[in-house]
Amino acid sequence: MADAPPLLRLRGITKAYPAVLANDAVDLDVGTGEIHAVLGENGAGKSTLMKIIYGSVRPDAGTVEWNGSQVDIQSPAMARELGIGMVFQHFSLFETLTAAENISLAVSGTIPELSRRIREASARFGLDVEPDARVQSMTVGERQRIEILRCILQEPRLIIMDEPTSVLPPQGIAKLFETLRKLASEGIGIIFISHKLEEIRALCDTATIMRGGRVVGVCDPREEDARSLTRLMIGREIARPRHGAERGDGHPVLEVTGLNHTPENPFATPLRDVHLTLRSGEILGIAGVSGNGQDSLTQALAGEIETPDDRGSTVMLEGKAIGALGPYARRKLGLHFIPEERLGRGAVPIHTLSENSGLTTYHRGMVNWGFLNLGRRRKLAAETIERMDVRCGGTESTAQSLSGGNLQKFIVGRELALAPRVLIVSQPTWGVDVGAAAAIRQQLIDLRDSGAALLVVSEELEELLEICDRIQVMFRGRLSGSVPVRDTDMDHLGLAMAGDFDALNSSQTMKEPALG
Amino acid sequence: MDVLIFIVGGTLAAATALIFAAMGELVAEKSGVLNLGIEGMMATGAAMAFVVLSLSGSYTLGFVAGAALGMVLSLVHAALTIIFRANQVASGLAVGILGLGLSSAIGKRYEGRTVAGLPENGIPFLSDIPVIGPMFFQQDIMVYLSILLIPATWYVLNRTKLGLTIRAIGESPEAAHALGLKVRLIRTGCVAFGGAMAGIGGAYMSTAYTPLWAEGMIAGRGWIVVALTVFGTWMVGRVAFGAYLFGSISLLELSIQAFGLNIPSQLMSALPYLVTIVMLAIISRNPTFIKLNSPASLGATLKLS
């Protein structure tokens, strides 16, 4: 490969946005048949770089060479003509269309013709896709397979994959890697964006590490270990979370029995006979591929969905039935909820941090005779910013101006300030960079050690295994029995996430019968 | 039998203007652009067609002029919302008001005048069939065209690549753009089509249904079109059903007056609007259908990073 020009060569790519230098003289070489990792935290400039390669952002300076000749990629259409395909992190599929229709928007051919080609390619690369099924009824794994198929059917020479594993269960990841290796063996170059170090070490030939818009290192990831990669990526080491010795007394705080709920949204998963017990001083993890009913569960616990006890289900908080109470009433009883969507649900995007901190705290002395106590609210916001080390322009900056990680730190801090007895958290570190994620996890552990009961819904098994005491798995609206973290591992959780609840406990001695 | 012939024939005629405008609005909304200016576009089309017809004596020229002016107005809306990213609700209302004003300016000197209505065109052989013939095949040409427009709209939206592209853009303009689809161009085309159809609908009102020009003669039909599209859950068949329902109830209003029943006329005039919306709201309760058929990005401008 030393003589032949690489498939793609970037030199000195620079892109400045008003507030930030997103890419600063970035170089990148990707060869044919190479799986090249681009590693970095959120905001390191990976996405901007990929958008430049894919033609949706134009660089301010620098050159792009494709097969040895300089090109100016002006649009995604032009990138595709050159043979550059992209699989997006947030899927760019159309929900109301079928798989084949989705693909037909990007690949020429009639639907029957495409359906045949889809079946062929599915078989060849091990990507199960049913061409006539509508996207909205599909799991995230299936959606991703469609994206990849759509990309492959355009016969690209380079595929960019933006955090493809963030949505997959462990088995799905293994399968995806097989597919990618097969593609690479056919001479297709692959750019693999991720912040998961183990995956990169398992899959990639080369890694380019970015920090703050610059390339800080190029290495063979198989020769590095996770610690050295982390140090390159964030510039320092990350402490493992500390578990304190103090605990709550272990009495059941929140008890849910026989919870059923059919959501109004016909594409959401109904809850079926869900049982769980949340104890003081523990973190219960809910594992599962997203879309298996986690949304309904957290909503039912938080009170966004009210479940009066008339249908045999009960939700009890400290022995008091709360199924018929709304979120506000439950908050007043000390049950707090941090939703997955930060902008729009956890915080009002266009409101200031000060205003946002008043949203969940106004019943705690923020209101006098109907008038908001603005000074107190601002002080609370300032304290939260201080304690959680939120990087922002102060209490009067809007929520939407913060990065995902910083806003999440703020929201977590806002709820922690109220000393909740029960905290429901959905995807606490989704899209949050490694440093902020570690800080958030530590805060959750500290809250548990102070005696609160926490329920954490997450798709990241590493996270659950790191912070939880017990784990239950959700699949198609059912919840498995619980297993202590020490009695399970990634493989067994993975099997349970695919519906085999009996496989949950690695020691094979179930302490509680599996439900469902 | 004569009553039945009167009812069916009358319904078809009463619904024709709505069918044109509603199919146009449906296509525009499917591409994700809400056009609240339909009322004004219909009014402008009506005034323009009436004036051109009066001056030239040509129905073809009248309809072409009505469609053209409707399209020009809708292109103002398209330019504001698609190029300058103005809020679609505000822009639609503004352009609609502009259209109403324009219609009164155009029709000023023709206020209250009449023309000969668009002649009926019996279809040979078919119109000779007893009962069915006079019901369906003894109409003017625009009625036939409006009936053909319904399956044509359905076919294009659901069975062609263009329709697939329109629906995709209406669901997620960002994703469509990332695939290299020409989002702005197609949306502009859809809005222009909607404007032209509204213009034709208006033209039909002033040159065929009630062949006269009076300011305000569209009388809320443009709003009914917007409501039909939404309550018909963006499905061609349901929207058309709503239009015919509206047509038949407005006919009922005339019949009841003819029978001399003593019901306040204001109530009678309101009836078609009420019944249509209530009926469509009832048949459109199914959330699955709404989710499947509603353009998810209706009202949203294409955001590019």
mmCIF file of N, CA and C in Angstrom, chain A residues 76-138:
data_model
loop_
_atom_site.group_PDB
_atom_site.id
_atom_site.type_symbol
_atom_site.label_atom_id
_atom_site.label_comp_id
_atom_site.label_asym_id
_atom_site.label_seq_id
_atom_site.Cartn_x
_atom_site.Cartn_y
_atom_site.Cartn_z
ATOM 1 N N PRO A 76 -23.916 15.716 -0.597
ATOM 2 C CA PRO A 76 -24.013 14.268 -0.373
ATOM 3 C C PRO A 76 -24.222 13.511 -1.684
ATOM 4 N N ALA A 77 -24.973 14.122 -2.608
ATOM 5 C CA ALA A 77 -25.210 13.450 -3.885
ATOM 6 C C ALA A 77 -23.880 13.207 -4.594
ATOM 7 N N MET A 78 -23.009 14.201 -4.537
ATOM 8 C CA MET A 78 -21.719 14.071 -5.207
ATOM 9 C C MET A 78 -20.849 13.031 -4.496
ATOM 10 N N ALA A 79 -20.909 13.011 -3.174
ATOM 11 C CA ALA A 79 -20.145 12.008 -2.423
ATOM 12 C C ALA A 79 -20.580 10.614 -2.840
ATOM 13 N N ARG A 80 -21.888 10.449 -2.982
ATOM 14 C CA ARG A 80 -22.368 9.122 -3.370
ATOM 15 C C ARG A 80 -21.937 8.759 -4.769
ATOM 16 N N GLU A 81 -21.899 9.764 -5.657
ATOM 17 C CA GLU A 81 -21.428 9.487 -7.012
ATOM 18 C C GLU A 81 -19.977 8.999 -6.996
ATOM 19 N N LEU A 82 -19.174 9.596 -6.126
ATOM 20 C CA LEU A 82 -17.780 9.170 -6.035
ATOM 21 C C LEU A 82 -17.671 7.760 -5.463
ATOM 22 N N GLY A 83 -18.669 7.350 -4.695
ATOM 23 C CA GLY A 83 -18.607 6.039 -4.069
ATOM 24 C C GLY A 83 -18.416 6.113 -2.567
ATOM 25 N N ILE A 84 -18.870 7.207 -1.965
ATOM 26 C CA ILE A 84 -18.777 7.344 -0.517
ATOM 27 C C ILE A 84 -20.180 7.203 0.060
ATOM 28 N N GLY A 85 -20.361 6.241 0.935
ATOM 29 C CA GLY A 85 -21.670 6.036 1.551
ATOM 30 C C GLY A 85 -21.572 6.300 3.037
ATOM 31 N N MET A 86 -22.712 6.605 3.649
ATOM 32 C CA MET A 86 -22.681 6.881 5.078
ATOM 33 C C MET A 86 -23.850 6.210 5.778
ATOM 34 N N VAL A 87 -23.571 5.592 6.915
ATOM 35 C CA VAL A 87 -24.622 5.045 7.761
ATOM 36 C C VAL A 87 -24.713 5.956 8.974
ATOM 37 N N PHE A 88 -25.858 6.593 9.130
ATOM 38 C CA PHE A 88 -25.976 7.655 10.124
ATOM 39 C C PHE A 88 -26.227 7.100 11.510
ATOM 40 N N GLN A 89 -25.828 7.879 12.509
ATOM 41 C CA GLN A 89 -26.048 7.501 13.898
ATOM 42 C C GLN A 89 -27.528 7.621 14.243
ATOM 43 N N HIS A 90 -28.096 8.753 13.893
ATOM 44 C CA HIS A 90 -29.538 8.899 14.042
ATOM 45 C C HIS A 90 -30.095 8.541 12.689
ATOM 46 N N PHE A 91 -30.809 7.461 12.652
ATOM 47 C CA PHE A 91 -31.151 6.880 11.366
ATOM 48 C C PHE A 91 -31.896 7.858 10.492
ATOM 49 N N SER A 92 -31.537 7.827 9.220
ATOM 50 C CA SER A 92 -32.234 8.708 8.289
ATOM 51 C C SER A 92 -33.213 7.880 7.486
ATOM 52 N N LEU A 93 -34.001 7.084 8.204
ATOM 53 C CA LEU A 93 -35.014 6.285 7.515
ATOM 54 C C LEU A 93 -36.367 6.965 7.643
ATOM 55 N N PHE A 94 -37.250 6.627 6.716
ATOM 56 C CA PHE A 94 -38.602 7.172 6.748
ATOM 57 C C PHE A 94 -39.511 6.111 7.359
ATOM 58 N N GLU A 95 -40.109 6.455 8.493
ATOM 59 C CA GLU A 95 -40.832 5.463 9.281
ATOM 60 C C GLU A 95 -42.059 4.898 8.584
ATOM 61 N N THR A 96 -42.726 5.745 7.806
ATOM 62 C CA THR A 96 -43.993 5.287 7.241
ATOM 63 C C THR A 96 -43.787 4.496 5.960
ATOM 64 N N LEU A 97 -42.561 4.378 5.520
ATOM 65 C CA LEU A 97 -42.297 3.646 4.284
ATOM 66 C C LEU A 97 -41.743 2.254 4.599
ATOM 67 N N THR A 98 -41.828 1.362 3.623
ATOM 68 C CA THR A 98 -41.269 0.027 3.819
ATOM 69 C C THR A 98 -39.755 0.070 3.597
ATOM 70 N N ALA A 99 -39.109 -1.032 3.959
ATOM 71 C CA ALA A 99 -37.659 -1.131 3.791
ATOM 72 C C ALA A 99 -37.288 -0.895 2.322
ATOM 73 N N ALA A 100 -37.999 -1.569 1.424
ATOM 74 C CA ALA A 100 -37.663 -1.448 0.008
ATOM 75 C C ALA A 100 -37.908 -0.019 -0.490
ATOM 76 N N GLU A 101 -38.989 0.595 -0.028
ATOM 77 C CA GLU A 101 -39.261 1.976 -0.456
ATOM 78 C C GLU A 101 -38.162 2.915 0.030
ATOM 79 N N ASN A 102 -37.741 2.703 1.271
ATOM 80 C CA ASN A 102 -36.661 3.519 1.809
ATOM 81 C C ASN A 102 -35.416 3.405 0.943
ATOM 82 N N ILE A 103 -35.111 2.184 0.575
ATOM 83 C CA ILE A 103 -33.901 1.969 -0.215
ATOM 84 C C ILE A 103 -34.079 2.536 -1.620
ATOM 85 N N SER A 104 -35.298 2.446 -2.135
ATOM 86 C CA SER A 104 -35.518 2.913 -3.509
ATOM 87 C C SER A 104 -35.339 4.422 -3.653
ATOM 88 N N LEU A 105 -35.399 5.131 -2.524
ATOM 89 C CA LEU A 105 -35.180 6.581 -2.611
ATOM 90 C C LEU A 105 -33.721 6.910 -2.893
ATOM 91 N N ALA A 106 -32.849 5.960 -2.591
ATOM 92 C CA ALA A 106 -31.427 6.239 -2.782
ATOM 93 C C ALA A 106 -30.815 5.382 -3.887
ATOM 94 N N VAL A 107 -31.462 4.296 -4.234
ATOM 95 C CA VAL A 107 -30.910 3.372 -5.222
ATOM 96 C C VAL A 107 -31.927 3.258 -6.346
ATOM 97 N N SER A 108 -31.459 3.319 -7.592
ATOM 98 C CA SER A 108 -32.434 3.269 -8.670
ATOM 99 C C SER A 108 -32.912 1.837 -8.880
ATOM 100 N N GLY A 109 -34.088 1.725 -9.447
ATOM 101 C CA GLY A 109 -34.677 0.413 -9.669
ATOM 102 C C GLY A 109 -36.098 0.381 -9.158
ATOM 103 N N THR A 110 -36.898 -0.533 -9.719
ATOM 104 C CA THR A 110 -38.276 -0.648 -9.256
ATOM 105 C C THR A 110 -38.291 -1.410 -7.933
ATOM 106 N N ILE A 111 -39.425 -1.311 -7.238
ATOM 107 C CA ILE A 111 -39.523 -1.956 -5.929
ATOM 108 C C ILE A 111 -39.316 -3.477 -6.031
ATOM 109 N N PRO A 112 -39.972 -4.176 -6.977
ATOM 110 C CA PRO A 112 -39.748 -5.629 -7.043
ATOM 111 C C PRO A 112 -38.280 -5.982 -7.324
ATOM 112 N N GLU A 113 -37.673 -5.226 -8.225
ATOM 113 C CA GLU A 113 -36.264 -5.445 -8.534
ATOM 114 C C GLU A 113 -35.401 -5.273 -7.284
ATOM 115 N N LEU A 114 -35.668 -4.164 -6.581
ATOM 116 C CA LEU A 114 -34.884 -3.869 -5.388
ATOM 117 C C LEU A 114 -35.103 -4.926 -4.314
ATOM 118 N N SER A 115 -36.358 -5.366 -4.176
ATOM 119 C CA SER A 115 -36.644 -6.375 -3.160
ATOM 120 C C SER A 115 -35.782 -7.603 -3.397
ATOM 121 N N ARG A 116 -35.626 -7.960 -4.674
ATOM 122 C CA ARG A 116 -34.797 -9.113 -4.998
ATOM 123 C C ARG A 116 -33.337 -8.841 -4.621
ATOM 124 N N ARG A 117 -32.857 -7.650 -4.988
ATOM 125 C CA ARG A 117 -31.462 -7.323 -4.660
ATOM 126 C C ARG A 117 -31.249 -7.228 -3.153
ATOM 127 N N ILE A 118 -32.279 -6.736 -2.440
ATOM 128 C CA ILE A 118 -32.169 -6.638 -0.983
ATOM 129 C C ILE A 118 -32.021 -8.035 -0.395
ATOM 130 N N ARG A 119 -32.852 -8.976 -0.898
ATOM 131 C CA ARG A 119 -32.771 -10.342 -0.367
ATOM 132 C C ARG A 119 -31.407 -10.946 -0.645
ATOM 133 N N GLU A 120 -30.889 -10.712 -1.849
ATOM 134 C CA GLU A 120 -29.562 -11.241 -2.195
ATOM 135 C C GLU A 120 -28.493 -10.705 -1.251
ATOM 136 N N ALA A 121 -28.491 -9.367 -1.133
ATOM 137 C CA ALA A 121 -27.462 -8.742 -0.298
ATOM 138 C C ALA A 121 -27.633 -9.143 1.164
ATOM 139 N N SER A 122 -28.889 -9.294 1.615
ATOM 140 C CA SER A 122 -29.116 -9.720 3.004
ATOM 141 C C SER A 122 -28.450 -11.056 3.253
ATOM 142 N N ALA A 123 -28.643 -11.962 2.303
ATOM 143 C CA ALA A 123 -28.086 -13.296 2.489
ATOM 144 C C ALA A 123 -26.561 -13.236 2.465
ATOM 145 N N ARG A 124 -26.038 -12.432 1.556
ATOM 146 C CA ARG A 124 -24.593 -12.415 1.384
ATOM 147 C C ARG A 124 -23.885 -11.814 2.596
ATOM 148 N N PHE A 125 -24.459 -10.789 3.178
ATOM 149 C CA PHE A 125 -23.760 -10.132 4.276
ATOM 150 C C PHE A 125 -24.369 -10.443 5.638
ATOM 151 N N GLY A 126 -25.306 -11.372 5.670
ATOM 152 C CA GLY A 126 -25.914 -11.717 6.952
ATOM 153 C C GLY A 126 -26.710 -10.580 7.561
ATOM 154 N N LEU A 127 -27.376 -9.801 6.700
ATOM 155 C CA LEU A 127 -28.171 -8.673 7.204
ATOM 156 C C LEU A 127 -29.645 -8.983 6.968
ATOM 157 N N ASP A 128 -30.308 -9.526 7.977
ATOM 158 C CA ASP A 128 -31.715 -9.889 7.797
ATOM 159 C C ASP A 128 -32.579 -8.655 7.639
ATOM 160 N N VAL A 129 -33.208 -8.524 6.493
ATOM 161 C CA VAL A 129 -34.141 -7.419 6.285
ATOM 162 C C VAL A 129 -35.314 -7.928 5.469
ATOM 163 N N GLU A 130 -36.508 -7.617 5.917
ATOM 164 C CA GLU A 130 -37.707 -7.982 5.166
ATOM 165 C C GLU A 130 -38.111 -6.773 4.322
ATOM 166 N N PRO A 131 -37.973 -6.864 2.983
ATOM 167 C CA PRO A 131 -38.146 -5.665 2.143
ATOM 168 C C PRO A 131 -39.522 -5.016 2.268
ATOM 169 N N ASP A 132 -40.563 -5.821 2.523
ATOM 170 C CA ASP A 132 -41.909 -5.246 2.493
ATOM 171 C C ASP A 132 -42.387 -4.741 3.844
ATOM 172 N N ALA A 133 -41.578 -4.910 4.882
ATOM 173 C CA ALA A 133 -42.025 -4.475 6.206
ATOM 174 C C ALA A 133 -41.834 -2.970 6.353
ATOM 175 N N ARG A 134 -42.750 -2.351 7.108
ATOM 176 C CA ARG A 134 -42.633 -0.928 7.351
ATOM 177 C C ARG A 134 -41.609 -0.659 8.450
ATOM 178 N N VAL A 135 -40.869 0.411 8.283
ATOM 179 C CA VAL A 135 -39.775 0.710 9.212
ATOM 180 C C VAL A 135 -40.278 0.900 10.639
ATOM 181 N N GLN A 136 -41.444 1.525 10.789
ATOM 182 C CA GLN A 136 -41.859 1.882 12.149
ATOM 183 C C GLN A 136 -42.109 0.674 13.033
ATOM 184 N N SER A 137 -42.335 -0.494 12.437
ATOM 185 C CA SER A 137 -42.554 -1.666 13.276
ATOM 186 C C SER A 137 -41.245 -2.397 13.555
ATOM 187 N N MET A 138 -40.135 -1.814 13.156
ATOM 188 C CA MET A 138 -38.859 -2.526 13.268
ATOM 189 C C MET A 138 -38.073 -2.129 14.502
#
